[in-house]
PDB file of C-alpha atoms in Angstrom:
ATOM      1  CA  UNK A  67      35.283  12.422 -16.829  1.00 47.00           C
ATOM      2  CA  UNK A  68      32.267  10.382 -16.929  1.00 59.00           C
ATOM      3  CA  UNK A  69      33.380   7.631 -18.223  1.00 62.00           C
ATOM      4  CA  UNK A  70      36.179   7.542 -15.777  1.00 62.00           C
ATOM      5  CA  UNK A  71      34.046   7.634 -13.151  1.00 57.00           C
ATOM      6  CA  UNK A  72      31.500   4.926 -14.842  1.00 65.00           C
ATOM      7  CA  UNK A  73      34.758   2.501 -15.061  1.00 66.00           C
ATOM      8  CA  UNK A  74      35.806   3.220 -11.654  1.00 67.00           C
ATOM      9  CA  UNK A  75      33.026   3.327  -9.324  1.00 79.00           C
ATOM     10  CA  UNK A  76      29.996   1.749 -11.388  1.00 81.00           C
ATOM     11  CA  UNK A  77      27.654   1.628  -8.583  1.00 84.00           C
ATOM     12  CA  UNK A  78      28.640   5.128  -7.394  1.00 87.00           C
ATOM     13  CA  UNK A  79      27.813   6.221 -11.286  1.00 86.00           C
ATOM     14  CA  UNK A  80      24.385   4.589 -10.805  1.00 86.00           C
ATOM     15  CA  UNK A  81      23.183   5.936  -7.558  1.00 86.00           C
ATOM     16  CA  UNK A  82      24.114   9.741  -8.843  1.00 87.00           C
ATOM     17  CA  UNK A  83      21.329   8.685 -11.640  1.00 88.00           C
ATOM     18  CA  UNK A  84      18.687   6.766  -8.914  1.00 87.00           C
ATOM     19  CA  UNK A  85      19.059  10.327  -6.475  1.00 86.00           C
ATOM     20  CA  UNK A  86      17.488  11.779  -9.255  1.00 88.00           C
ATOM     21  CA  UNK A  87      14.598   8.914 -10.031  1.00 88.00           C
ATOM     22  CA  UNK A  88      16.153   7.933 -13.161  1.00 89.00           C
ATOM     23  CA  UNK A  89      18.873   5.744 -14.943  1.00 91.00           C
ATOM     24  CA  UNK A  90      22.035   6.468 -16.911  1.00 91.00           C
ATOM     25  CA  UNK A  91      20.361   5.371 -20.704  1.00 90.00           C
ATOM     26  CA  UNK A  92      17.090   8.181 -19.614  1.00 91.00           C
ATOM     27  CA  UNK A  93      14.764   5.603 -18.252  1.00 93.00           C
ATOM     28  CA  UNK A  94      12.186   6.336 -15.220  1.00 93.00           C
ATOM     29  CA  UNK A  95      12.802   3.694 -12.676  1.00 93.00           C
ATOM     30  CA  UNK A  96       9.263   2.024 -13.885  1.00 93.00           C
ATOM     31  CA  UNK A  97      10.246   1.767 -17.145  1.00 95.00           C
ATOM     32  CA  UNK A  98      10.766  -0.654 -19.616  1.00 96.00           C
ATOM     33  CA  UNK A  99      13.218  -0.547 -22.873  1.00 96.00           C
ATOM     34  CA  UNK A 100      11.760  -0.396 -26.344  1.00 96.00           C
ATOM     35  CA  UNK A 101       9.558  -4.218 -26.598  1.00 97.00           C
ATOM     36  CA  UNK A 102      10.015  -4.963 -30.498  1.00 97.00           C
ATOM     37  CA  UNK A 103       8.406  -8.577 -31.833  1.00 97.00           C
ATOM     38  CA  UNK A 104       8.963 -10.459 -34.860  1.00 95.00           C
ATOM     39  CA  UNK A 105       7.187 -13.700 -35.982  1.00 94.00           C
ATOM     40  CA  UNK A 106       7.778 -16.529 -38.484  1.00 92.00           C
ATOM     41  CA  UNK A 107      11.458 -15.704 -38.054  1.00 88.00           C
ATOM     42  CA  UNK A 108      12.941 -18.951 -39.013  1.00 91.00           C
ATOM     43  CA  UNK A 109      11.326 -20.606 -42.244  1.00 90.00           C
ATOM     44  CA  UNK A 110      12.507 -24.138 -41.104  1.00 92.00           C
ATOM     45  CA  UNK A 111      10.344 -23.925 -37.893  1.00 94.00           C
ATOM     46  CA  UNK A 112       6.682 -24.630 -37.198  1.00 93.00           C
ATOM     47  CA  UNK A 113       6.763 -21.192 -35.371  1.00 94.00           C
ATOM     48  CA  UNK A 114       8.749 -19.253 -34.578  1.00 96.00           C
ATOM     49  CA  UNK A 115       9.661 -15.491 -33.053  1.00 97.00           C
ATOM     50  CA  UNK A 116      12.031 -12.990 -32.653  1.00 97.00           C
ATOM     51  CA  UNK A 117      11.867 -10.328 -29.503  1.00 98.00           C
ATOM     52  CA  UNK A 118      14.367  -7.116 -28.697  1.00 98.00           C
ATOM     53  CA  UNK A 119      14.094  -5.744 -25.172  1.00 97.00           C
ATOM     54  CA  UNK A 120      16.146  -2.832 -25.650  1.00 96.00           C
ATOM     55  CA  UNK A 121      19.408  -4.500 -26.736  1.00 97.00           C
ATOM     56  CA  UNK A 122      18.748  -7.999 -25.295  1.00 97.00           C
ATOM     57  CA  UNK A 123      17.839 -10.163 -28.086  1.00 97.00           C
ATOM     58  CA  UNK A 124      16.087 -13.827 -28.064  1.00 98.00           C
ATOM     59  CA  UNK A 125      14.934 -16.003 -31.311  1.00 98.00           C
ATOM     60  CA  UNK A 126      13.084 -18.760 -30.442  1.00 97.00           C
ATOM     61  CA  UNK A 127      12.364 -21.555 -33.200  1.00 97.00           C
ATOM     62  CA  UNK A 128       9.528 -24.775 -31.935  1.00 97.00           C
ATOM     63  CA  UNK A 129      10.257 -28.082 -33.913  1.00 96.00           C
ATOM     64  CA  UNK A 130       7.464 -30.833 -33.722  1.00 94.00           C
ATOM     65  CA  UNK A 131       7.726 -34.570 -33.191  1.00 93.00           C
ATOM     66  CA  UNK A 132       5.940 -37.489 -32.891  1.00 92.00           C
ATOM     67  CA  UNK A 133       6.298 -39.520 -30.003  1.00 91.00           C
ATOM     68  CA  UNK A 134       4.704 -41.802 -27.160  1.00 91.00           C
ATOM     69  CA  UNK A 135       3.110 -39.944 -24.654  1.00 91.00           C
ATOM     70  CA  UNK A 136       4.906 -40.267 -21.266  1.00 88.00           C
ATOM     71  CA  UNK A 137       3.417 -43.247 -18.811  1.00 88.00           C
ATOM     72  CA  UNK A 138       2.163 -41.115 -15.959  1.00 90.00           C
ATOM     73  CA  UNK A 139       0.186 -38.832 -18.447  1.00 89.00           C
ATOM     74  CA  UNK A 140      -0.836 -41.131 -21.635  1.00 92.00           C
ATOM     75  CA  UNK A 141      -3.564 -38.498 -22.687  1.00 92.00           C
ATOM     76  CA  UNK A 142      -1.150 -35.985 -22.710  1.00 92.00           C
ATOM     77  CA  UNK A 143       1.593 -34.539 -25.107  1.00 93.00           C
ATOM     78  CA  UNK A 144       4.496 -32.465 -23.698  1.00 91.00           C
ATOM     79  CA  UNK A 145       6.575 -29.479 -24.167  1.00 95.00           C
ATOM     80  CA  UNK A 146      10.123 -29.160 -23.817  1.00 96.00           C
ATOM     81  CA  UNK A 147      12.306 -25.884 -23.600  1.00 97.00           C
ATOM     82  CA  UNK A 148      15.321 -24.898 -23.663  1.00 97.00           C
ATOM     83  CA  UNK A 149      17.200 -21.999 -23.755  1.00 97.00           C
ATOM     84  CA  UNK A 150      20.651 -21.260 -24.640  1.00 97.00           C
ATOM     85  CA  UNK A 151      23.666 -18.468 -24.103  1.00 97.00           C
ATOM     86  CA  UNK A 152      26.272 -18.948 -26.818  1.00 96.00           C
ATOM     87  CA  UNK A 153      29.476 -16.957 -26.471  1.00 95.00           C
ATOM     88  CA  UNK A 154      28.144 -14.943 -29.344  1.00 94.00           C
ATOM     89  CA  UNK A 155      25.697 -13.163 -27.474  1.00 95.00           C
ATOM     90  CA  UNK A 156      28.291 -11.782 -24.393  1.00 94.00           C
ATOM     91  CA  UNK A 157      31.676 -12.433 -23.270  1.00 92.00           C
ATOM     92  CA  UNK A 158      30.628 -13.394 -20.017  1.00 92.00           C
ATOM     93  CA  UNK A 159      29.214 -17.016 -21.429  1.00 94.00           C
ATOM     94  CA  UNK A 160      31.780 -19.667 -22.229  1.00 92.00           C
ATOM     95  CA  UNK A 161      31.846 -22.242 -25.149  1.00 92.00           C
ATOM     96  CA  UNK A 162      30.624 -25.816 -24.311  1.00 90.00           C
ATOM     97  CA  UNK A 163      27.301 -27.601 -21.869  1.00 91.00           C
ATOM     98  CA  UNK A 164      25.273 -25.070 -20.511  1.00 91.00           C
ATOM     99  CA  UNK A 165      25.479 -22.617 -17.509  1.00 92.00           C
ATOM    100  CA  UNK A 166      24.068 -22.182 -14.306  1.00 94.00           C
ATOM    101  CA  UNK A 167      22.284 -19.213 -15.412  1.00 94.00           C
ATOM    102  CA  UNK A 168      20.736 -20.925 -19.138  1.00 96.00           C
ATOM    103  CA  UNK A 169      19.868 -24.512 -16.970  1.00 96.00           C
ATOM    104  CA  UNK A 170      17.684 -22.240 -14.263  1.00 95.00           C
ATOM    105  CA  UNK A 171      16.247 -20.134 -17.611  1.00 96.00           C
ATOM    106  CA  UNK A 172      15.158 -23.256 -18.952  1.00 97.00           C
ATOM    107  CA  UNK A 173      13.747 -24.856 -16.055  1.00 96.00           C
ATOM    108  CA  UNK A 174      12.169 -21.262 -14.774  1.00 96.00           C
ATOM    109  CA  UNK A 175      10.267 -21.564 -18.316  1.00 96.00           C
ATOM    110  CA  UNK A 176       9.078 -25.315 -17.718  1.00 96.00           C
ATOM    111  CA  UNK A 177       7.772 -23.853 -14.786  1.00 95.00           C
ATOM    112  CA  UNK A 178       5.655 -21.165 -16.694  1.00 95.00           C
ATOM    113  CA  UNK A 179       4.286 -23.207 -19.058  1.00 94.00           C
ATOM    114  CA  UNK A 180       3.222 -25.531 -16.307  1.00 92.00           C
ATOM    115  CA  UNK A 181       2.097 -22.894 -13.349  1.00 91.00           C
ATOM    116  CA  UNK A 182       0.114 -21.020 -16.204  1.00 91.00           C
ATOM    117  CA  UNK A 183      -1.622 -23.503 -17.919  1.00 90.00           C
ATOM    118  CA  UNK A 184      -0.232 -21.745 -21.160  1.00 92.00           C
ATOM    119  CA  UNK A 185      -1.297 -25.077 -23.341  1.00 92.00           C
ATOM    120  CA  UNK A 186      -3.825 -27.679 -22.427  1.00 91.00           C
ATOM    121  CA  UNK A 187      -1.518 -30.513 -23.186  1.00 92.00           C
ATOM    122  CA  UNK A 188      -4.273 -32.981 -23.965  1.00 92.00           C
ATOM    123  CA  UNK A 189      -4.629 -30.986 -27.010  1.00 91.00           C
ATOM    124  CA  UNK A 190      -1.411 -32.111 -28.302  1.00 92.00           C
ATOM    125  CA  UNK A 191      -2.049 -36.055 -27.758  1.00 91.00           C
ATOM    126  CA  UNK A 192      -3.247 -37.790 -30.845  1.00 89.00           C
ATOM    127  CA  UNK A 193      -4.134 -41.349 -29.500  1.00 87.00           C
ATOM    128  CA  UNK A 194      -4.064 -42.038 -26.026  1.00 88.00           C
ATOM    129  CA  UNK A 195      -1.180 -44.136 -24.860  1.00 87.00           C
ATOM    130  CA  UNK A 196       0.070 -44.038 -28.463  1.00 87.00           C
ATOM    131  CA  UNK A 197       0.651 -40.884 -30.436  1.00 90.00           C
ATOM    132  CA  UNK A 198       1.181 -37.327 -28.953  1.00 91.00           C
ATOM    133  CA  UNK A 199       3.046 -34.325 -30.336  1.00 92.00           C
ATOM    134  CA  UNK A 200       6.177 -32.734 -28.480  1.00 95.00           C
ATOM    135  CA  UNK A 201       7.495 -29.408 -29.162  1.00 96.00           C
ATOM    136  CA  UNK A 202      10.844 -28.927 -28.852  1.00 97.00           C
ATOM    137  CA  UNK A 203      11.125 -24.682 -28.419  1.00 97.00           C
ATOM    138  CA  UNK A 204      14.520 -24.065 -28.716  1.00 97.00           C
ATOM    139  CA  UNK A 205      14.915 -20.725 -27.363  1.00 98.00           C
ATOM    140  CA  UNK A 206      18.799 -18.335 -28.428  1.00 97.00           C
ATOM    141  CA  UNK A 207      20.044 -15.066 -27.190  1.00 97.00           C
ATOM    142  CA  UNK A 208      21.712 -13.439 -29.819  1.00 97.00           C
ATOM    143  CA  UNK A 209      22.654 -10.187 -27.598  1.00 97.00           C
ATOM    144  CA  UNK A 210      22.297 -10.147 -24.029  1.00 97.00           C
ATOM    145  CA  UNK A 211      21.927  -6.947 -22.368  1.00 97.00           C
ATOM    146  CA  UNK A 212      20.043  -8.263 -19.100  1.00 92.00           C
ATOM    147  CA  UNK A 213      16.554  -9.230 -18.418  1.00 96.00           C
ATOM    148  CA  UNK A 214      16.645 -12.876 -20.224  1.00 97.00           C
ATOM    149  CA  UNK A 215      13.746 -14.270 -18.659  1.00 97.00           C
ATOM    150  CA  UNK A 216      10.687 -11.786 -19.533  1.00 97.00           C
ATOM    151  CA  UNK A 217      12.475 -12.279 -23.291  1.00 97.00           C
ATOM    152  CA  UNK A 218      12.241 -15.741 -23.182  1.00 97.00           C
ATOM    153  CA  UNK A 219       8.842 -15.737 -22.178  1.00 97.00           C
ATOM    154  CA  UNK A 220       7.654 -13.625 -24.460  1.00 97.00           C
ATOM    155  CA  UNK A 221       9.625 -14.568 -27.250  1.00 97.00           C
ATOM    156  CA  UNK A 222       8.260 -18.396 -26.473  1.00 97.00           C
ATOM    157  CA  UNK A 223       4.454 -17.027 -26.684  1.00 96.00           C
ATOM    158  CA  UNK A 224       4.909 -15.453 -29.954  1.00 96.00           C
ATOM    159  CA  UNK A 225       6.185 -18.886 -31.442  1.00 96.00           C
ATOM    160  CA  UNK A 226       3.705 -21.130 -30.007  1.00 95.00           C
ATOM    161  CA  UNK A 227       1.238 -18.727 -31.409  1.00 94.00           C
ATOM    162  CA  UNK A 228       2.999 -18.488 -34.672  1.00 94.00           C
ATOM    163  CA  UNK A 229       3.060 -22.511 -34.915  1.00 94.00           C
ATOM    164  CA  UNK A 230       1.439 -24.653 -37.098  1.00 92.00           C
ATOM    165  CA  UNK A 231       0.640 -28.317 -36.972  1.00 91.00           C
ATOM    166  CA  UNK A 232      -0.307 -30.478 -39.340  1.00 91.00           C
ATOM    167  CA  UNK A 233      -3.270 -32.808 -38.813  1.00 88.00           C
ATOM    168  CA  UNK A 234      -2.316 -36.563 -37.933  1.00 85.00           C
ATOM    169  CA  UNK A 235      -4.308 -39.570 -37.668  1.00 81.00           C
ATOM    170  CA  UNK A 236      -3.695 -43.537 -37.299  1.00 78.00           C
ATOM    171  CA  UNK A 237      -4.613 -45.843 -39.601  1.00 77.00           C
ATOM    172  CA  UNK A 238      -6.819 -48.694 -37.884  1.00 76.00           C
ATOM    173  CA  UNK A 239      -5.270 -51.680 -40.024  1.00 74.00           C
ATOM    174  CA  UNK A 240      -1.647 -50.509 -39.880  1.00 78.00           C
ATOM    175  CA  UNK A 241      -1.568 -48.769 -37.004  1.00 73.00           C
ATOM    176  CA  UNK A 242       0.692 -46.289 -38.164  1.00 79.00           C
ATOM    177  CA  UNK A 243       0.651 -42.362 -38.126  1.00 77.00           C
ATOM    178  CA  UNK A 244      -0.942 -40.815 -40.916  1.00 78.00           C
ATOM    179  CA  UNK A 245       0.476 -36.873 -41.766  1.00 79.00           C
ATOM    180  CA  UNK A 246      -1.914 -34.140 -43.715  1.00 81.00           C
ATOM    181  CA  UNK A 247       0.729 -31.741 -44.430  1.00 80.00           C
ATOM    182  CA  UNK A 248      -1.502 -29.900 -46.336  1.00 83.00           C
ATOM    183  CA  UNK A 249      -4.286 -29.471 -43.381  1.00 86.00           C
ATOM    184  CA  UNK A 250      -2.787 -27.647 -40.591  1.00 88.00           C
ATOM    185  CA  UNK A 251      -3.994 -25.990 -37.476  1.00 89.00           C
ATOM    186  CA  UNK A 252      -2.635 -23.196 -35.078  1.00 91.00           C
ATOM    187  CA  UNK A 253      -2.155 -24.535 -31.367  1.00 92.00           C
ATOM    188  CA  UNK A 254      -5.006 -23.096 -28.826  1.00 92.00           C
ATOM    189  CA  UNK A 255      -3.258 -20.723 -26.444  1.00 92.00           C
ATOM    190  CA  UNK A 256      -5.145 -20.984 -23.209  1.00 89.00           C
ATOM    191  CA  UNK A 257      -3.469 -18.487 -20.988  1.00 91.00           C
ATOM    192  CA  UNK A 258      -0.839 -15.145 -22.163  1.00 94.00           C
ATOM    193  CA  UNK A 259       1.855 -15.513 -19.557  1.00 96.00           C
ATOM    194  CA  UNK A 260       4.222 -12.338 -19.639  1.00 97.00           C
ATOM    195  CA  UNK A 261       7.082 -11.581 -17.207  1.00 96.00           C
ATOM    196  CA  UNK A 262       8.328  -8.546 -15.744  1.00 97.00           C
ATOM    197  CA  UNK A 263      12.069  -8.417 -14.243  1.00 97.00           C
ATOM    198  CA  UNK A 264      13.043  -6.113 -11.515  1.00 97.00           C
ATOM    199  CA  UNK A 265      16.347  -5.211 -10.206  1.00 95.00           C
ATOM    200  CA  UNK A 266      17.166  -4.124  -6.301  1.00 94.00           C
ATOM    201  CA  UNK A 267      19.674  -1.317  -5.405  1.00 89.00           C
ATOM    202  CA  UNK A 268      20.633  -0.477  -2.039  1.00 85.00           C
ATOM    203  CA  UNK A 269      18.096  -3.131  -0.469  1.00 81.00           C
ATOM    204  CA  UNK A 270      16.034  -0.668  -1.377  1.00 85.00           C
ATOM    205  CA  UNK A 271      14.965   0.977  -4.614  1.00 90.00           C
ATOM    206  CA  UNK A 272      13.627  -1.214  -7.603  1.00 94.00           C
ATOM    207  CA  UNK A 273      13.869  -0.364 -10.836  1.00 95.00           C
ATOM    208  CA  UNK A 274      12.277  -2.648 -13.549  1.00 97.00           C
ATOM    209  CA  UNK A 275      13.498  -4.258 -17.129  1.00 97.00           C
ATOM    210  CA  UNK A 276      17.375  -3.956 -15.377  1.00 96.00           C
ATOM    211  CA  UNK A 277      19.899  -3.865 -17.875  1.00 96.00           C
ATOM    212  CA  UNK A 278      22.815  -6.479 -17.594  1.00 95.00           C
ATOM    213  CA  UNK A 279      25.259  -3.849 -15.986  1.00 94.00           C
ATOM    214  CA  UNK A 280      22.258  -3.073 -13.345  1.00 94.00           C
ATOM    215  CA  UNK A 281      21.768  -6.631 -12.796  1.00 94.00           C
ATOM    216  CA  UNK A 282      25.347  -7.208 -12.073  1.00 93.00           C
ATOM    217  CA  UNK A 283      24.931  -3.860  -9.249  1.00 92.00           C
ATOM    218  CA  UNK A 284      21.668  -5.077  -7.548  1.00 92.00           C
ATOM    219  CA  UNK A 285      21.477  -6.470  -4.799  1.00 92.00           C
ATOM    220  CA  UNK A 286      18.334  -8.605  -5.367  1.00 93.00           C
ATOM    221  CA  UNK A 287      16.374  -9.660  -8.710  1.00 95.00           C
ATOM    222  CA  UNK A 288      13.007 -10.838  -9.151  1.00 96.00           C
ATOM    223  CA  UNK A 289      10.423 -12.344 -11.941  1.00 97.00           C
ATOM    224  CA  UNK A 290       7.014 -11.747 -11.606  1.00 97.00           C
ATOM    225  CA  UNK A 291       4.698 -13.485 -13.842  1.00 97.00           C
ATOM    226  CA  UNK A 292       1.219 -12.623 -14.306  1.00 96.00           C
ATOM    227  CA  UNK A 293      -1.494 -13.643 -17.169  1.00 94.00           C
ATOM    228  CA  UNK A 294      -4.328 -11.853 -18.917  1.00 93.00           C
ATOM    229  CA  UNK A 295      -6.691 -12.359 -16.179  1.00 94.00           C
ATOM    230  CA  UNK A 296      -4.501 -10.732 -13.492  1.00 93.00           C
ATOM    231  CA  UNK A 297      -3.534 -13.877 -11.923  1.00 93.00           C
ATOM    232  CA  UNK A 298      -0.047 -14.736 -10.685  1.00 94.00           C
ATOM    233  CA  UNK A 299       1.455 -17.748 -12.306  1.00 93.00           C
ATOM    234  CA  UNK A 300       5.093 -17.324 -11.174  1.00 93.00           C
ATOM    235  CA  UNK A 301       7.548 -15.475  -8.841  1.00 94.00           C
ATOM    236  CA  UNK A 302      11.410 -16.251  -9.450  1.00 93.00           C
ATOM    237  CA  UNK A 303      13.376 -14.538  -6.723  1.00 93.00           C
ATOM    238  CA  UNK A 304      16.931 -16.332  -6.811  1.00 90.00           C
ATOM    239  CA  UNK A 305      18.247 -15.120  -3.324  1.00 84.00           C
ATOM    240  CA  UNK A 306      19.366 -11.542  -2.525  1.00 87.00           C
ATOM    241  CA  UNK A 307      17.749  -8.994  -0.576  1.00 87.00           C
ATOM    242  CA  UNK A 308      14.111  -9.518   1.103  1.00 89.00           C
ATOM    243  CA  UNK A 309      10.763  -7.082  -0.206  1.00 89.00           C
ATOM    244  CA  UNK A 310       8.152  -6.325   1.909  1.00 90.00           C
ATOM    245  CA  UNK A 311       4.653  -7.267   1.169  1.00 90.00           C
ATOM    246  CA  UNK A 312       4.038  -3.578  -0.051  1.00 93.00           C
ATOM    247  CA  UNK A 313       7.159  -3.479  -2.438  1.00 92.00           C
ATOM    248  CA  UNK A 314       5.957  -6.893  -3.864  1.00 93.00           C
ATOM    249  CA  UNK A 315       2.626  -5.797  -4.223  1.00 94.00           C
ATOM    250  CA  UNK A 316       3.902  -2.681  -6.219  1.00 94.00           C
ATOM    251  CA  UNK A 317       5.950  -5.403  -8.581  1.00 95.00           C
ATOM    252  CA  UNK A 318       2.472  -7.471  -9.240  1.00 95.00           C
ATOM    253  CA  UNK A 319       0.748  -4.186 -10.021  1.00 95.00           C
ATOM    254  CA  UNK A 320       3.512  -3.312 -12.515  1.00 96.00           C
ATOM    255  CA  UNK A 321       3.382  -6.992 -13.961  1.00 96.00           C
ATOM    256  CA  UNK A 322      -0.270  -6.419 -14.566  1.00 96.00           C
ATOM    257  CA  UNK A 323       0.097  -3.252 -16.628  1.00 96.00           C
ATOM    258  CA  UNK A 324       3.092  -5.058 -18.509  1.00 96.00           C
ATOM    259  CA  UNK A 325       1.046  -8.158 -19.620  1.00 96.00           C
ATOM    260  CA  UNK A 326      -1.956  -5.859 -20.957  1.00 95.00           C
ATOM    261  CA  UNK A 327       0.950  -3.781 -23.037  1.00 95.00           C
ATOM    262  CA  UNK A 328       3.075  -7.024 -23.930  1.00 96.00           C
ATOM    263  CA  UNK A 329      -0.190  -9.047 -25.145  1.00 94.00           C
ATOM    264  CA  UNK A 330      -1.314  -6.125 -27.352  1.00 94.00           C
ATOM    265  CA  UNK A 331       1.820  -5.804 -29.295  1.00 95.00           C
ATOM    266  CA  UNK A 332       1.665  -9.982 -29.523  1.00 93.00           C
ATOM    267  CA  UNK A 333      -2.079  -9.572 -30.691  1.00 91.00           C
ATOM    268  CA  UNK A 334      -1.183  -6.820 -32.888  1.00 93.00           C
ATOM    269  CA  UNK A 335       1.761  -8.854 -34.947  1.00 93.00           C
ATOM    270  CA  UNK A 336       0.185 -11.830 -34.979  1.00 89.00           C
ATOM    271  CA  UNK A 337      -3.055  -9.828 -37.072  1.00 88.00           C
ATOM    272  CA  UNK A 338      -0.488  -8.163 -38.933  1.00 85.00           C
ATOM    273  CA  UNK A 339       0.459 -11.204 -40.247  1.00 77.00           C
ATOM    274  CA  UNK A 340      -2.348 -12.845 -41.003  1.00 68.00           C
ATOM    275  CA  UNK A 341      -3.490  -9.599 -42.537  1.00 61.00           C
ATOM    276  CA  UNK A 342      -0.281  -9.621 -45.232  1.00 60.00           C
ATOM    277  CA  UNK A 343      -1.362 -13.220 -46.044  1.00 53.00           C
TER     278      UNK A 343
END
């Protein structure tokens, strides 16, 4: 009977469960799904990480290059992003270029790394005007079962702390780049970005870490990004219902909380790590 009802009125199901402050799989409406991390996923990579939100799952893999640092920044290296939704990971994504929704993923995480100053990219330039490192961070989902973005983000944290480069430097009489493979260094992470999704029902009650049936109910959806200091580097609120000042202060507050929970399972797998080594 349940299930008939589930299939036939979906968002009737889910407001039977939100009367009652909580959510057809036993969540509270302020809480999040299982967080599990993985790093050094991908033995080809110079980092690399796997995350599981509940049943949404992202591996994210960071290649390095060597390249000419862009004009209007020659001290500077760069990173590049990108994420991706094969067909593999839900019926609802289609074989060939990418989406609407994995184009806005990638550029929403561009905008991370730049809003929270998650690298100082004049650490990653070699020789001004010459030699700079880019990092290519490549990011999958292999199941998708809602909340992409605060995956993404955290998925792409754990690899850039996982990475590895090796030292380079250029010779003075050829002028060519030098590699040490056998020296390398981690990257300096300057700021812990960590997102926290919300979904709206009714224009009116949020619930947070939405799953992708809840998502597809809302009304409204929102990112809030926060880092370790409490600041707030990003808000991604594609359209939907409006918040008041008080319901988006609640959101920061939870985003706070998040990053302190999210960073301590990243600091804790990271020592793990280095601790089995």
């Amino acid at each position: 009977m349940a299930a008939g009802f589930k299939t036939a009125e979906p968002l009737e199901y889910h407001r039977s469960f939100l009367k009652e402050n909580c959510r057809p799989d036993g969540r509270e409406l302020g809480e999040f799904r299982p967080t599990t991390l993985n790093i050094s996923s991908i033995s080809t990579a110079d980092g690399s990480a796997m995350v599981k939100i509940g049943n949404t799952t992202v591996i994210c893999g960071i290649k390095a290059e060597l390249t000419t640092p862009p004009s209007d920044a020659p001290n500077k290296g760069y990173i590049v992003p990108n994420v991706d939704l094969p067909p593999l990971c839900s019926s609802r994504f289609r074989p060939g270029p990418p989406g609407e929704q994995a184009q806005a993923a990638s550029q929403f995480i561009a905008d991370v790394i730049e809003s929270s100053d998650l690298i100082n990219m004049e650490e990653l330039c070699i020789e001004k005007a010459k030699l700079c490192w880019v990092l290519y961070c490549d990011i999958m989902c292999l199941d998708y079962d809602g909340n992409l973005l605060d995956a993404c983000i955290i998925v792409l944290l754990a690899a850039l702390k996982n990475a590895q480069l090796p030292e380079v430097t250029v010779n003075k009489e050829t002028d060519l780049a030098e590699v040490d493979i056998q020296k390398k260094r981690h990257l300096k992470i300057s700021r812990h970005p960590v997102g926290s999704s919300f979904a709206v029902f009714d224009d009116s009650i949020i619930i947070v870490d939405p799953t992708a049936e809840e998502e597809s109910l809302s009304t409204a959806l929102m990112t809030v990004v926060t880092d370790e200091e409490d600041q707030l580097c990003a808000v991604h609120k594609p359209g939907g219902t409006s918040l008041s000042g008080e319901k988006l202060q609640h959101c920061i507050n939870r985003a706070i909380t998040r990053n302190k929970e999210i960073s301590k399972l990243v600091d804790k797998v990271i020592g793990s790590m280095k601790t089995t080594k």
